[in-house]
Short mmCIF file of C-alpha atoms and ligand atoms in Angstrom, two decimals:
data_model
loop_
_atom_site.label_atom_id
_atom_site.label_comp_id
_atom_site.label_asym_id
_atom_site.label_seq_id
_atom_site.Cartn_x
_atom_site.Cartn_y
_atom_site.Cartn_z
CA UNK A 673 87.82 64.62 126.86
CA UNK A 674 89.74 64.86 123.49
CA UNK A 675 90.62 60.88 123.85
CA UNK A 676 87.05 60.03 123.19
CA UNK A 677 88.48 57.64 120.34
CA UNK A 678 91.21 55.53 120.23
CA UNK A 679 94.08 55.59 118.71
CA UNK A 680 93.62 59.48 118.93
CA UNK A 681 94.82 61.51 116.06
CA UNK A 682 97.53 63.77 117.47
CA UNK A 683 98.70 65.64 114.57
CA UNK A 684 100.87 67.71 117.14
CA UNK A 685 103.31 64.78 117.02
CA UNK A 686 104.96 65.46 113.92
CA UNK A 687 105.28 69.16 115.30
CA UNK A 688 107.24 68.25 117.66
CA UNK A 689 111.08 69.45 116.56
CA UNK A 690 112.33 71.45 113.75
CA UNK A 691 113.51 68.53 112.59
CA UNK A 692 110.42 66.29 112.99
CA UNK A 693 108.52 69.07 110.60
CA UNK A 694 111.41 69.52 108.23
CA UNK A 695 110.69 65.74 107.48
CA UNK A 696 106.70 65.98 107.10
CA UNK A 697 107.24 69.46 105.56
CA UNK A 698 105.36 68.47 102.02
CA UNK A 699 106.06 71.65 99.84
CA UNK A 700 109.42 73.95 100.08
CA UNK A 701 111.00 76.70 98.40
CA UNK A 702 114.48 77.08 97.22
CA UNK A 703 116.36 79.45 95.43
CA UNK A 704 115.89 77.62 92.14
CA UNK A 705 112.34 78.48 92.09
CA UNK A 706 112.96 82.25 92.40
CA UNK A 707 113.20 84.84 88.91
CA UNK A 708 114.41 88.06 90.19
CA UNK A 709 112.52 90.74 89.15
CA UNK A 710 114.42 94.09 88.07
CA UNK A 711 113.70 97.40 87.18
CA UNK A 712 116.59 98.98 84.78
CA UNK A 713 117.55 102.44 84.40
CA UNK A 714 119.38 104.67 82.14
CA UNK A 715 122.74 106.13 84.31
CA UNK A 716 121.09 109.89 83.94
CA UNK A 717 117.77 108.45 85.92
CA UNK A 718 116.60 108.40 89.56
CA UNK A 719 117.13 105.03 91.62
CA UNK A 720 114.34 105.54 94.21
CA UNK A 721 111.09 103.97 93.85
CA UNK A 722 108.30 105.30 95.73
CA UNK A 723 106.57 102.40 98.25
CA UNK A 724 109.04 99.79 97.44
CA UNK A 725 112.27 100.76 100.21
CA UNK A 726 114.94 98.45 99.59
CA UNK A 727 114.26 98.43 95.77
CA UNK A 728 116.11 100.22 93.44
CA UNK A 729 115.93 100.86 89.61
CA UNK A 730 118.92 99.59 88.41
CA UNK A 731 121.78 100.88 85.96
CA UNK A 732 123.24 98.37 83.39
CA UNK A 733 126.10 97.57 85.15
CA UNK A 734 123.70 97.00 88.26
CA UNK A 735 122.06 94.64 86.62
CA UNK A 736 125.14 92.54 85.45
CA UNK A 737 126.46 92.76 89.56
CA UNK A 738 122.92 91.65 90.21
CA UNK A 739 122.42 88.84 87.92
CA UNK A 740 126.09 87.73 89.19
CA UNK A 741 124.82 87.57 92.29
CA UNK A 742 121.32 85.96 91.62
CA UNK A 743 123.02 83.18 90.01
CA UNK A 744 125.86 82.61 92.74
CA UNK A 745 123.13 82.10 94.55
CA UNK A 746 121.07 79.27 92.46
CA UNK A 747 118.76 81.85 91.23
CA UNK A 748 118.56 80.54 87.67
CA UNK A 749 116.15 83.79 85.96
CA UNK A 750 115.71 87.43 86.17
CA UNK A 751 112.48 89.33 84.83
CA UNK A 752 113.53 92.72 83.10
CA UNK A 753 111.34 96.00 83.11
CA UNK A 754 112.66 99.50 81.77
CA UNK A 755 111.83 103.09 83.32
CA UNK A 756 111.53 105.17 80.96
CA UNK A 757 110.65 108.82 81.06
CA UNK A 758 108.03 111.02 79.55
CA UNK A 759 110.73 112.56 76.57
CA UNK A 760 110.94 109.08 75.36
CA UNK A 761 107.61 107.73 74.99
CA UNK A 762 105.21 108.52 72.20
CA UNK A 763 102.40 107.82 71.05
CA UNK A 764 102.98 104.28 69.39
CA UNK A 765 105.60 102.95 71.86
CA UNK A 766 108.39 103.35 69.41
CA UNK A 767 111.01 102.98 71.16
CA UNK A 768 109.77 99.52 72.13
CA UNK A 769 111.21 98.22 68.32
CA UNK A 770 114.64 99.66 68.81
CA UNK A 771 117.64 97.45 69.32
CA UNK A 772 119.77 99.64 71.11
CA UNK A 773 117.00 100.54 73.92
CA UNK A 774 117.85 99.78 77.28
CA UNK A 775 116.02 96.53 77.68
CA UNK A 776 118.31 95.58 74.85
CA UNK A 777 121.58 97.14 75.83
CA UNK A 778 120.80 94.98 79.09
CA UNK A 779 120.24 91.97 77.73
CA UNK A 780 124.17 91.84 75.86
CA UNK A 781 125.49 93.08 78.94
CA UNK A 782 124.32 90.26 81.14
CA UNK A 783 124.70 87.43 78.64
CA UNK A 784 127.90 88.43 77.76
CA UNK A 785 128.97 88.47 81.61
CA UNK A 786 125.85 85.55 82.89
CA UNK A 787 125.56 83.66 79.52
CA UNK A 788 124.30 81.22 81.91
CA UNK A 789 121.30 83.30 83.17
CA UNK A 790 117.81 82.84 81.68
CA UNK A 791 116.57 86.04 81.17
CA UNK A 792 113.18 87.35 80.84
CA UNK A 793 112.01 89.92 78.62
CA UNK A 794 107.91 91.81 79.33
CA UNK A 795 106.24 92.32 76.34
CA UNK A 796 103.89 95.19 76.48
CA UNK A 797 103.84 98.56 75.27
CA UNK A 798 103.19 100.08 78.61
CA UNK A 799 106.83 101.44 79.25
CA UNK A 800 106.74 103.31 76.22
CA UNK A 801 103.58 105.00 75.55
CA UNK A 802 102.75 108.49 76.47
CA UNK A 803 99.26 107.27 77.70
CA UNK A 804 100.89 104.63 79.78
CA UNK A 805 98.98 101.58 78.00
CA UNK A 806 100.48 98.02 77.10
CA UNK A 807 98.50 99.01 73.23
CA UNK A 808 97.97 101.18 70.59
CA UNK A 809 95.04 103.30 71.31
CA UNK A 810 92.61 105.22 68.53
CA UNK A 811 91.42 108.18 68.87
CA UNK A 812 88.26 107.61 71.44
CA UNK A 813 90.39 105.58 73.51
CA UNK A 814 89.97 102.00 72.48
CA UNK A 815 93.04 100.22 73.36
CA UNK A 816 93.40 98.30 69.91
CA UNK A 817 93.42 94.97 69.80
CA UNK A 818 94.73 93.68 66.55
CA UNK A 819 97.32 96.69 65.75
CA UNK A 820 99.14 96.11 69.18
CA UNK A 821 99.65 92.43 68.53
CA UNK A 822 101.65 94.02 65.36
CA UNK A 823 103.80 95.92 67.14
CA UNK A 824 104.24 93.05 70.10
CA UNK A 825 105.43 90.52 67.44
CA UNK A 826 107.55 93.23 66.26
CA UNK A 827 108.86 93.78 70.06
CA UNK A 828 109.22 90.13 71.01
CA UNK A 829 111.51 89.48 67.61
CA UNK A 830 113.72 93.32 68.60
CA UNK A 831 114.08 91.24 72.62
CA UNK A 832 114.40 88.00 70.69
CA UNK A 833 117.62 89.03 68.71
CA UNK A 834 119.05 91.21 71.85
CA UNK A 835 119.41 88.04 73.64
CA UNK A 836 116.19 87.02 76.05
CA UNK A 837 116.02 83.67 76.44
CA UNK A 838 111.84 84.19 77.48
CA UNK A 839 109.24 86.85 76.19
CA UNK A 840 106.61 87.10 78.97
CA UNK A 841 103.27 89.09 77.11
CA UNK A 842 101.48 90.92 80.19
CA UNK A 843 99.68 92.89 77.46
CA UNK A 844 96.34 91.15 77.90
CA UNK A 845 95.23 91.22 73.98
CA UNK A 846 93.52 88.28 72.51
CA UNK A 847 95.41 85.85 70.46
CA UNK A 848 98.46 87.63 70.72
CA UNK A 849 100.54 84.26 71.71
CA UNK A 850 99.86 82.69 69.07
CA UNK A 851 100.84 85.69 66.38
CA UNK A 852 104.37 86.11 68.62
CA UNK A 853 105.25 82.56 68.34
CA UNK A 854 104.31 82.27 64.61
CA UNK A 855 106.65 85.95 64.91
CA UNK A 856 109.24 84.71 66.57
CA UNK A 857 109.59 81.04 64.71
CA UNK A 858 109.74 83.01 61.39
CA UNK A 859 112.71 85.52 62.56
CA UNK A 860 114.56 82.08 63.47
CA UNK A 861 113.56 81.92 67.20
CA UNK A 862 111.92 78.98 67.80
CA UNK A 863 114.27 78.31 71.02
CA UNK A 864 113.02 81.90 72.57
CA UNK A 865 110.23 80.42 75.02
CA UNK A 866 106.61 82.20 75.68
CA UNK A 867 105.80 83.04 79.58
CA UNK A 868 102.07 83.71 78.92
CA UNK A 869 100.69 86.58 81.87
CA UNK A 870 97.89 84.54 80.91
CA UNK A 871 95.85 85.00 83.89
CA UNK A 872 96.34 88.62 84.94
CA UNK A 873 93.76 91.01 86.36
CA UNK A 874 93.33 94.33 86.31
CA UNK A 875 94.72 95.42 90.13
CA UNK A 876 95.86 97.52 92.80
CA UNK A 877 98.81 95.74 93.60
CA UNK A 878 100.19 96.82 90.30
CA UNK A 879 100.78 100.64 91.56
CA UNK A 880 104.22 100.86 92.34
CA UNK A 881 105.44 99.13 89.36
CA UNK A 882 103.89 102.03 87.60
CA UNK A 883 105.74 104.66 89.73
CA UNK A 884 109.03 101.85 89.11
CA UNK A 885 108.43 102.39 85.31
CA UNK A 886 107.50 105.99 84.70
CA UNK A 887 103.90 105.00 83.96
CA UNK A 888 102.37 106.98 86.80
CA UNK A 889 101.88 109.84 85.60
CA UNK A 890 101.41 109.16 82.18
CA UNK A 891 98.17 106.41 82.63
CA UNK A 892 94.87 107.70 81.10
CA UNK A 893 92.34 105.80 82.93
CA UNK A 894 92.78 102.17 83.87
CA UNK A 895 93.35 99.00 82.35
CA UNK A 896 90.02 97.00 82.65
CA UNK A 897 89.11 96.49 78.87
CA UNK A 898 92.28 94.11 78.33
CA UNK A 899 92.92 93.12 82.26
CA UNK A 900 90.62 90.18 83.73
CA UNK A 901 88.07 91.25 86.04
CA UNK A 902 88.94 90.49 89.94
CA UNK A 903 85.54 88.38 90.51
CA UNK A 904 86.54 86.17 87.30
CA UNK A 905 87.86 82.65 87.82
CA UNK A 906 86.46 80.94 85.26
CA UNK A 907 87.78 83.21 82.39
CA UNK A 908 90.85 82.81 83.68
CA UNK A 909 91.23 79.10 82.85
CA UNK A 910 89.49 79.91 79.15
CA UNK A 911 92.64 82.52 79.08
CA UNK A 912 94.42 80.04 80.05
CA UNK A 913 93.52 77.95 77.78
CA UNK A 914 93.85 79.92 74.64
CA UNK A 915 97.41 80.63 75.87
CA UNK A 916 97.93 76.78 75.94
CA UNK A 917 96.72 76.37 72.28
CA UNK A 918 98.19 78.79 70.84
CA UNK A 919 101.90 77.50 71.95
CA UNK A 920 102.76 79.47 75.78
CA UNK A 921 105.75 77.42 77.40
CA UNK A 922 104.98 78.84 80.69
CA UNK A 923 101.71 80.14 82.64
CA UNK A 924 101.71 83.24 84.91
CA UNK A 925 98.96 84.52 87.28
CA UNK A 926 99.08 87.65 88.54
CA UNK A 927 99.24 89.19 91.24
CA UNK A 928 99.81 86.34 93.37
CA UNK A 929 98.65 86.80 97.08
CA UNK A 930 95.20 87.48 95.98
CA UNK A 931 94.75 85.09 93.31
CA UNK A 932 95.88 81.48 94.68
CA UNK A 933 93.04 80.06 94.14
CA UNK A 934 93.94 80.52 90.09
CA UNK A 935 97.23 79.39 90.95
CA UNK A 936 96.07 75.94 91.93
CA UNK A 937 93.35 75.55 89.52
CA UNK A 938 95.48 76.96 86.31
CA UNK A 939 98.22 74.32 87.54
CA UNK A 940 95.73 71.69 88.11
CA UNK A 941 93.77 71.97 84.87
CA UNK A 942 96.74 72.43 82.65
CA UNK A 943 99.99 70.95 84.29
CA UNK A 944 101.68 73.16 82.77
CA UNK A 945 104.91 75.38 84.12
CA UNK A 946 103.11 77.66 85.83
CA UNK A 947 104.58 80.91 87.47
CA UNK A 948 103.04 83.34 90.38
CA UNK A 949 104.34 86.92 90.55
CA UNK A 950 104.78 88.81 93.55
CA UNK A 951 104.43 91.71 92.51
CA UNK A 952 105.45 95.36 93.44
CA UNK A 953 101.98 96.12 95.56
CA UNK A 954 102.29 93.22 97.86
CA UNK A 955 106.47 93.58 98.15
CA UNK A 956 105.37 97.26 99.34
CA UNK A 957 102.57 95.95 101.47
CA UNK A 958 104.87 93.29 103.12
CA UNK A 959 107.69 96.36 103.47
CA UNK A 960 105.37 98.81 105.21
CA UNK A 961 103.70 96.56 107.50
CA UNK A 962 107.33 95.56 108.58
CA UNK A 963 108.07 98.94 108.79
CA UNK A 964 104.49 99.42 111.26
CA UNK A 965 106.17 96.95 113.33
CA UNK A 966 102.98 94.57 112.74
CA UNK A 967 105.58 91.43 111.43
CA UNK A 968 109.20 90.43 110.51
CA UNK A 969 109.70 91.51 107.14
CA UNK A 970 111.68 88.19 106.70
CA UNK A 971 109.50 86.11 108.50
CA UNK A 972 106.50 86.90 106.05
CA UNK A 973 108.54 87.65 103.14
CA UNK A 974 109.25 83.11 103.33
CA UNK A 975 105.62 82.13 104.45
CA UNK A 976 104.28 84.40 101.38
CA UNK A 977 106.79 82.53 99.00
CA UNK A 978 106.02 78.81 100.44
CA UNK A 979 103.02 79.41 99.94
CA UNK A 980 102.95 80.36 96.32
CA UNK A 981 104.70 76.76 96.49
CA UNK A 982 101.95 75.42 98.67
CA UNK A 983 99.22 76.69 95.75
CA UNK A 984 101.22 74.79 92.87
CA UNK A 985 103.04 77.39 91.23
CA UNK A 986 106.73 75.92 90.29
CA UNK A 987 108.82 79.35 90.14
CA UNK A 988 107.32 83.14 91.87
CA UNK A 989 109.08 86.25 90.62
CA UNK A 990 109.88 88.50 93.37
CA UNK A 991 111.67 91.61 93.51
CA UNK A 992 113.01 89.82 96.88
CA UNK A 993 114.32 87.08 95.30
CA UNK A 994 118.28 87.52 96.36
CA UNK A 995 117.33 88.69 99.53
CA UNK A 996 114.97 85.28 100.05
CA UNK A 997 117.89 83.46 98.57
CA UNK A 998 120.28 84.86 101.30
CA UNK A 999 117.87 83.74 103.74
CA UNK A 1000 117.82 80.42 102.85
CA UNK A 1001 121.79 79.94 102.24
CA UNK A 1002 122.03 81.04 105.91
CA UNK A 1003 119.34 78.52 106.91
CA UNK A 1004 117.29 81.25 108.30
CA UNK A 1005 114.18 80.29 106.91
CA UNK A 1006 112.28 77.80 108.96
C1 PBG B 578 102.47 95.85 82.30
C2 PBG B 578 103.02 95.16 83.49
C3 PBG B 578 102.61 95.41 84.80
C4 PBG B 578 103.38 94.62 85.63
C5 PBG B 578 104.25 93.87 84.82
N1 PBG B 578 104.00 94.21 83.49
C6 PBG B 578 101.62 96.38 85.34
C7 PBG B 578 100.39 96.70 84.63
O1 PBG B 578 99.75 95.83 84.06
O2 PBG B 578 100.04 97.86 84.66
C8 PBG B 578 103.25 94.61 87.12
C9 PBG B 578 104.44 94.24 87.91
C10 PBG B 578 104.35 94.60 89.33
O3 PBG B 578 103.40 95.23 89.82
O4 PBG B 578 105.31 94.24 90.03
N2 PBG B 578 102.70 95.38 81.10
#
């Protein structure tokens, strides 16, 4: 019999009521660990985005109504990323160093209606190169190290004076942290914090996002000479670590489902803000298994969240972060 010692540890009896767990309940989420992520749009451009149903790329004025409503709800950041289509991409990414593109345009528009909102800025080529990479590539198809940090410190200042409160590099490139701060202090930004995707692999889960983007089509090969390795978890804490050095604010690892493991050891090593991202592979995975009838969308969409808490990350960008929030104002998350 199960009472073969005495007292008996009966864990069950703080399972007992909602109530009883809600008071044992050790980690939780709440809206003010959410950063929405959004994908903008020009007006003339397609909303859908293949795999991700309930996601939409967003216009401007969108995006103002949406960071409204982000931060009505205690949502405190949103992550910006730009489609943009084949005609505007080149070969160097130039329209990543103009002030009026539309990661800028949407920048004034929200802080002029959501001063209040942090907003988050990616810094990587990726959305605006013909070949779909977040660098400069040579002629054999090097992605160059060096000459992209260049043009991100060049990037980071054009996001910096648009209004971004955040630059997140998801580039990948050695020592490129430390360049954009020295960048940014020089142009007068030394409030404009660093989110460092310090620890981000080279994955699946990233496919949609591409679609969401415009890169789809236009990616020549993959990403594995700048992106970590998936077996890696020891490099990730030396990335980590060089990020730390060379002045992040913030940590990300990404994706997140797959990777908690880096989650709690980048947030134990370091203590450090450190973020997770959800990103667009494992929102669609989530979404189509809902849609299979295997779960409640809703249901898994929370447990997948909690436990990005659970791991040790203190904020998770979602593109489900105002619908989680919604959730949770209607206390329908236990
Ligand atoms: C690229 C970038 C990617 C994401 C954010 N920034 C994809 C990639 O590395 O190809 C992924 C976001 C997502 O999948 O939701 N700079």
């Amino acid at each position: 019999m199960y009472l073969s010692s005495y007292p008996a540890s009966r864990l069950r009896r703080l399972r007992k009521s909602t109530q009883m767990r809600h008071l044992v309940r050790s980690n939780t989420l709440t809206s003010l660990d959410l950063i929405q992520s959004l994908i903008i749009r020009e007006q003339s451009q397609f909303s859908e985005i293949a795999a991700m149903p309930g996601i939409e790329r967003q216009t401007i004025e969108q995006a103002v109504a949406s960071a409204e409503r982000a931060l009505s709800l205690g949502i405190p950041a949103l992550a910006l990323f730009p489609f943009t289509g084949p005609d505007d991409r080149d070969s160097e990414g130039s329209l990543a160093f103009s002030s009026d593109n539309l990661m800028c345009r949407a920048a004034r528009a929200i802080k002029d209606a959501v001063p209040e909102a942090v907003i988050i800025a990616d810094v990587a080529l990726d959305p605006y190169t013909e070949h779909g990479h977040d660098g400069l590539m040579n002629a054999d198809g090097t992605i160059l190290n060096d000459e992209t940090i260049e043009a991100l410190c060049r990037q980071a200042i054009v996001l910096a004076d648009a209004g971004y409160d955040m630059v997140a590099p998801s580039d990948m490139m050695d020592g490129r942290i430390g360049e954009i701060r020295k960048a940014l202090d020089a142009a007068g930004h030394q409030d404009v914090a660093i989110l460092s995707y310090a620890v981000k692999y080279a994955s699946a889960f990233y496919g949609p996002y591409r679609d969401a983007v415009g890169s789809r089509g236009a990616l020549k090969g993959d990403k594995r000479t700048y992106q970590m390795d998936p077996g890696n978890a020891e490099e990730g804490l030396r990335e980590a670590a060089l990020d730390v050095k060379e002045g992040a604010d913030m940590l990300m690892v990404k994706p997140g489902l797959a990777y908690l493991d880096m989650v709690t050891r980048v947030k134990d090593e370091f203590q450090m803000p450190t973020v997770a991202f959800q990103v667009s592979g494992e929102y669609a995975m989530l979404k189509a298994a809902a849609a299979a009838g295997a779960f409640d969308f809703d249901q898994a969409l929370m447990e997948s969240l909690l436990a990005f808490k659970r791991a040790g990350a203190d904020a998770v960008i979602t593109y489900a972060a105002t619908h989680a929030a919604e959730l949770l104002r209607r206390g329908d998350a236990d």
